[in-house]
Coordinates of C-alpha atoms in Angstrom, one line a residue:
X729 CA 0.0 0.0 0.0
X730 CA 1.3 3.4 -0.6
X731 CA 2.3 5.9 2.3
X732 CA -0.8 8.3 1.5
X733 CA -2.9 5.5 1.3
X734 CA -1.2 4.0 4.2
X735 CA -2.0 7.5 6.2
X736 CA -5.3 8.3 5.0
X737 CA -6.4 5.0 6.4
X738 CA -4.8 5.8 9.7
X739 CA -6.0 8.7 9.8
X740 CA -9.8 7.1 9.0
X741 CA -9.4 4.9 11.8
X742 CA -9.2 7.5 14.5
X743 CA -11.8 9.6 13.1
X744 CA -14.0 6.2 12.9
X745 CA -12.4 5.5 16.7
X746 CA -13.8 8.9 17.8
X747 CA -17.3 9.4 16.1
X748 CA -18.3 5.6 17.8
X749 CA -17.3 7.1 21.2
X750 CA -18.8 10.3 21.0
X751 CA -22.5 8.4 20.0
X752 CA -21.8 6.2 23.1
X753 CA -21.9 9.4 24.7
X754 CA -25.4 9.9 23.7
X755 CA -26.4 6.8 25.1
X756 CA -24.9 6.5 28.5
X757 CA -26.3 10.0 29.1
X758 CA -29.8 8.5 28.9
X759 CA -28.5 4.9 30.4
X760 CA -27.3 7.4 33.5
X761 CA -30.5 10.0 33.6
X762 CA -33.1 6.8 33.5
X763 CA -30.7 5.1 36.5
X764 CA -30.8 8.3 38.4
X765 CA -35.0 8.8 38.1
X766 CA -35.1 4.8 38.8
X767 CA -33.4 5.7 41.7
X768 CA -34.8 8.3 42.7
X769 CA -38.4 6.9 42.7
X770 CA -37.3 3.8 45.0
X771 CA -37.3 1.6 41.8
X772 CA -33.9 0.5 42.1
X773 CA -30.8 0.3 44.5
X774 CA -27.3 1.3 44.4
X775 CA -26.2 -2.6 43.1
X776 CA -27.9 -1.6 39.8
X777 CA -26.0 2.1 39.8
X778 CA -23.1 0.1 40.3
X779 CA -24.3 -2.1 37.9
X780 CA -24.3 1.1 35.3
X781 CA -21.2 2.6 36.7
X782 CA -19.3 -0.1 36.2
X783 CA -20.3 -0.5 32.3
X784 CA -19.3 3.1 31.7
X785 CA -15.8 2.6 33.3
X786 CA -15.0 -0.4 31.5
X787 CA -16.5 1.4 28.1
X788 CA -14.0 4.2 29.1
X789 CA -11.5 2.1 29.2
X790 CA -12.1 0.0 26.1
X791 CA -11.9 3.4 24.5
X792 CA -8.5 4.3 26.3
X793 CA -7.0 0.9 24.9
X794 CA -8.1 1.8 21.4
X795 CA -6.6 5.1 21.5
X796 CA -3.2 3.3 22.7
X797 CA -3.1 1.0 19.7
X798 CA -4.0 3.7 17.6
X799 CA -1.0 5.8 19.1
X800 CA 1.5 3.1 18.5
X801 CA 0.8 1.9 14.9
X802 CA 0.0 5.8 13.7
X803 CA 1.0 9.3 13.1
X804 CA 1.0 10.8 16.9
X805 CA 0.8 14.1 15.7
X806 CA -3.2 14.4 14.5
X807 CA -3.6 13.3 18.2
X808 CA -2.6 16.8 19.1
X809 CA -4.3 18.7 16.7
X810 CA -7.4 16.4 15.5
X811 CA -9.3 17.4 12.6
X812 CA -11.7 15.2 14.1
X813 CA -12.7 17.7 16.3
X814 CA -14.0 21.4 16.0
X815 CA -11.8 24.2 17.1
X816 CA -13.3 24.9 20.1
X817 CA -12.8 21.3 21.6
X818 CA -9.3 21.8 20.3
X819 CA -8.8 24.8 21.7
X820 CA -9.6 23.4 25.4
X821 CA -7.6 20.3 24.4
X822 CA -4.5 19.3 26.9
X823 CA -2.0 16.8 25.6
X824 CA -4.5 15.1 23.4
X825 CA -7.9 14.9 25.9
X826 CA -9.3 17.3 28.4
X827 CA -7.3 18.3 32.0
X828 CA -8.0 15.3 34.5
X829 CA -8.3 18.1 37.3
X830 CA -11.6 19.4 34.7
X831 CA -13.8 16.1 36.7
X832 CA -12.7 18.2 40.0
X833 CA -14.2 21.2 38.5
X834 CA -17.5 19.5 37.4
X835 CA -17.8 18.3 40.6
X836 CA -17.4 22.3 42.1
X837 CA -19.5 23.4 39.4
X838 CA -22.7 21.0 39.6
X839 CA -23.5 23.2 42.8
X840 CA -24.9 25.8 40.7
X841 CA -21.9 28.6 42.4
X842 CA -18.6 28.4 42.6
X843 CA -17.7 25.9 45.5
X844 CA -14.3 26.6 45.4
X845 CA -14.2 28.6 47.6
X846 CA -16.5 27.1 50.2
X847 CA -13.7 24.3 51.0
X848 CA -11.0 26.0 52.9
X849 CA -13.9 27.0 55.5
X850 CA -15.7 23.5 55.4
X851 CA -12.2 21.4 55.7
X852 CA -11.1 23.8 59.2
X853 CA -14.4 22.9 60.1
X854 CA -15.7 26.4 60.1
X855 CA -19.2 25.1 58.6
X856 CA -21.0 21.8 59.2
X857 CA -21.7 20.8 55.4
X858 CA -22.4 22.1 51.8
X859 CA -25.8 21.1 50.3
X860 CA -27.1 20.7 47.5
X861 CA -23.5 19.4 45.9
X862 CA -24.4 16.3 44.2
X863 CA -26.8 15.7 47.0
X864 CA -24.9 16.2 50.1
X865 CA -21.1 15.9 50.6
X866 CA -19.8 14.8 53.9
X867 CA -16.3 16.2 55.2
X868 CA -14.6 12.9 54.2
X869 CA -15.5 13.2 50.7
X870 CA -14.5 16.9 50.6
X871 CA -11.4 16.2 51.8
X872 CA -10.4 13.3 49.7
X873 CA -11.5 15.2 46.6
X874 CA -9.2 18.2 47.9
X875 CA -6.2 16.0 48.0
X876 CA -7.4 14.4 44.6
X877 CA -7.5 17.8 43.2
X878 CA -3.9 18.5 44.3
X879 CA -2.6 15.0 43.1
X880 CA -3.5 15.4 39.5
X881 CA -2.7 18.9 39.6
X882 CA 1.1 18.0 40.1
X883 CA 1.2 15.1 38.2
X884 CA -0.2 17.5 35.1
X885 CA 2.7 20.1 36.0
X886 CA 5.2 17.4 35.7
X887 CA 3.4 16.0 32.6
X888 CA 3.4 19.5 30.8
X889 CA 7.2 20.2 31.4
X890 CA 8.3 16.6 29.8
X891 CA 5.8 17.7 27.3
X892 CA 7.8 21.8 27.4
X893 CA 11.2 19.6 27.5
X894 CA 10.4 17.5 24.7
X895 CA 9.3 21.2 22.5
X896 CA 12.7 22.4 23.4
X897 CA 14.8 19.3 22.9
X898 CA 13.4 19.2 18.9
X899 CA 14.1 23.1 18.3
X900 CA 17.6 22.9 19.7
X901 CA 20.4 24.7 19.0
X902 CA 22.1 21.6 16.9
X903 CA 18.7 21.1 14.7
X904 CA 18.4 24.9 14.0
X905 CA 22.1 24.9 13.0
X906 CA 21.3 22.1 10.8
X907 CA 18.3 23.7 9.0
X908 CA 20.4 27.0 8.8
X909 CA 23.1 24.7 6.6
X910 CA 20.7 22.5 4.8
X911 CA 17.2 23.8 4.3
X912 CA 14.1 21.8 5.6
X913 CA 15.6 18.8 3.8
X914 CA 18.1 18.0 6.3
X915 CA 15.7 17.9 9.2
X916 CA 13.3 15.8 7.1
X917 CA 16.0 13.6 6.8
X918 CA 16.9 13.5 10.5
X919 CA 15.2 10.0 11.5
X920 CA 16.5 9.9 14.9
X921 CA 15.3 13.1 15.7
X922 CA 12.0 12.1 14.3
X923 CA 11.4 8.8 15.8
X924 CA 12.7 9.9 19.3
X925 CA 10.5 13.0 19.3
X926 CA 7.1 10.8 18.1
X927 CA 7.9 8.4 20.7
X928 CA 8.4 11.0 23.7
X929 CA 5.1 12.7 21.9
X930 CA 3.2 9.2 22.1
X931 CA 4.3 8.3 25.5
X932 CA 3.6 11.3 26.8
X933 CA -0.1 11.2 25.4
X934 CA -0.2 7.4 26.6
X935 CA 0.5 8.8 30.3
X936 CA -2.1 12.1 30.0
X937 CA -4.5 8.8 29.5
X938 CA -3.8 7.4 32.2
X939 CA -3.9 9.9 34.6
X940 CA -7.4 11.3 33.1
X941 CA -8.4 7.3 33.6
X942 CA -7.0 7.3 37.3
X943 CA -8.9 10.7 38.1
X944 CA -12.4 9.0 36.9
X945 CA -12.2 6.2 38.5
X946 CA -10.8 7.6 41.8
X947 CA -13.9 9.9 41.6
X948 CA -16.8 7.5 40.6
X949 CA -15.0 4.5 43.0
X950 CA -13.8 5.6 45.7
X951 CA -15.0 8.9 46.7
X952 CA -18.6 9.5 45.9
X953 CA -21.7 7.3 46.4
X954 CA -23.5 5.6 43.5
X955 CA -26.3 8.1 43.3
X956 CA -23.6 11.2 43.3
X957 CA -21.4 9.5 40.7
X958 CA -24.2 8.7 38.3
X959 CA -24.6 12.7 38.4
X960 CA -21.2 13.3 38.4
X961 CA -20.8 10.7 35.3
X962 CA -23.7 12.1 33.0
X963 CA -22.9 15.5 33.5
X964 CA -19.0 15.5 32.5
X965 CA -20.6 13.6 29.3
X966 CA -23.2 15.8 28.7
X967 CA -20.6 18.8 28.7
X968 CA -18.7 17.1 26.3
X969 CA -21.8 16.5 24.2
X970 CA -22.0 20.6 24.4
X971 CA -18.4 21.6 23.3
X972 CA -19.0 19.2 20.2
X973 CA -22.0 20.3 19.1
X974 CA -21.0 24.1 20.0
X975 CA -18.0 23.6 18.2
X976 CA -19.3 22.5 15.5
X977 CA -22.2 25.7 14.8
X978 CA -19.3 27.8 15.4
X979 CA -17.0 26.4 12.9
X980 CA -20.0 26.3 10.3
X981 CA -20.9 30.2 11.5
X982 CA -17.3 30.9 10.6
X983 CA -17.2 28.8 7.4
X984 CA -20.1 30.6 6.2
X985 CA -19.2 33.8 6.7
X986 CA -16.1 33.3 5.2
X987 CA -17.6 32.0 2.2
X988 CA -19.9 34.7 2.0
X989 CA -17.3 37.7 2.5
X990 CA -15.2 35.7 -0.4
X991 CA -17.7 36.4 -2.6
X992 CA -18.2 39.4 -1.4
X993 CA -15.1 40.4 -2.4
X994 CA -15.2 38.7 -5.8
X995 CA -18.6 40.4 -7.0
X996 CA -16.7 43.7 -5.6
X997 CA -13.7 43.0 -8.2

């Protein structure tokens, strides 16, 4: 098979990998709303939320080990800017995916106001409880979810200077030296840097996976209660539901008006 061949296929596969997962979206939502109004109405326990949970972890991760083949037999870069995905979604995008510490903030934000900063005061005990935050959070949970926060917040930091180290390493003073004395074919024709830097690039999206896959499942597992992480599941998805579909109008505004100032400018001349 030839290489354009070879890459347009790749490159068909993700997009293919992508468009099945985002309609799986879709149907969890409604798999998590109906579990929650089961629930709600006495029709069902938390063994048949954890029954639900459990089926959206494991589609997560079936997901996650898809996008790890995909990253090792592929081009690494379209992981970083997809065309798959609008602008918007790409603008928001960190190290392929969104930021793991984005579940802390759906949790803060569910509440309707920002309950940020509510926690120094409830941790130091200066207030009993917060309510109304995915039904009621006790002190435990508030404090395990502050030390969660702080967790993935370092382990991004580290994961965004390899990421800054790696950007550095392939514009260094060697390979600009060598571009200066042979033009852009010299660097094309630089295979070790090229297949050291899409290695780092693919191992470093490989570990962004995993820590967004740790963060979930820390949440949904081990912090909140069945009823609380069924919220907390369906609304994360029904926010990414949002920036695609937001995206997308917003691309097509922009598409169309650029269409239409193009040939505004043509009748003009």
């Amino acid at each position: 098979m030839a290489e354009g061949s070879s890459s347009a296929s790749d490159l068909g596969r993700q997009v293919c990998v992508y468009e099945e997962w985002m309609k799986l979206q879709h149907q969890e939502v409604s798999d998590l709303e109906e579990a929650a109004q089961l629930y709600g109405n006495g029709k069902i326990g938390e063994i048949e939320l954890n029954k639900v949970i459990g089926k959206i972890i494991s589609n997560f991760k079936d997901y996650m080990e898809k996008r790890r083949l995909i990253i090792r037999s592929t081009d690494i870069m379209t992981f970083f800017a997809p065309i798959w995905k609008s602008s918007l979604e790409n603008s928001a995008s960190w190290i392929g995916g969104c930021r793991p510490s984005s579940f802390i903030r759906i949790l803060y934000a569910q509440s309707g106001r920002d309950m940020e900063s509510q926690i120094d005061k409830f941790l130091r005990g200066e207030t009993e409880r917060i309510p109304d935050f995915i039904g009621e959070f006790s002190k435990e949970q508030m404090t395990r979810i502050d030390e969660l926060q702080r967790k993935i917040m370092r382990e991004e930091n580290v994961l965004s200077s390899k990421l800054a180290n790696l950007q550095n390493d392939l514009l260094d003073l060697p390979l600009v030296a060598r571009a200066q004395e042979s033009g852009c074919g010299g660097i094309h024709g630089n295979h070790v840097v090229e297949e050291k830097g899409l290695k780092l690039l693919g191992t470093s999206l490989e570990e962004a996976d995993n820590l967004r896959m740790k963060a979930v499942e820390e949440i949904v597992v081990n912090i909140l209660k069945p009823s609380q992480a069924v919220d907390f599941l369906a609304a994360g998805k029904n926010i990414r539901i949002c920036m695609r579909e937001w995206g997308r109008q917003r691309d097509d505004h922009h598409r169309r008006s650029g269409s239409t100032s193009s040939a505004t400018v043509a009748g003009q001349n």
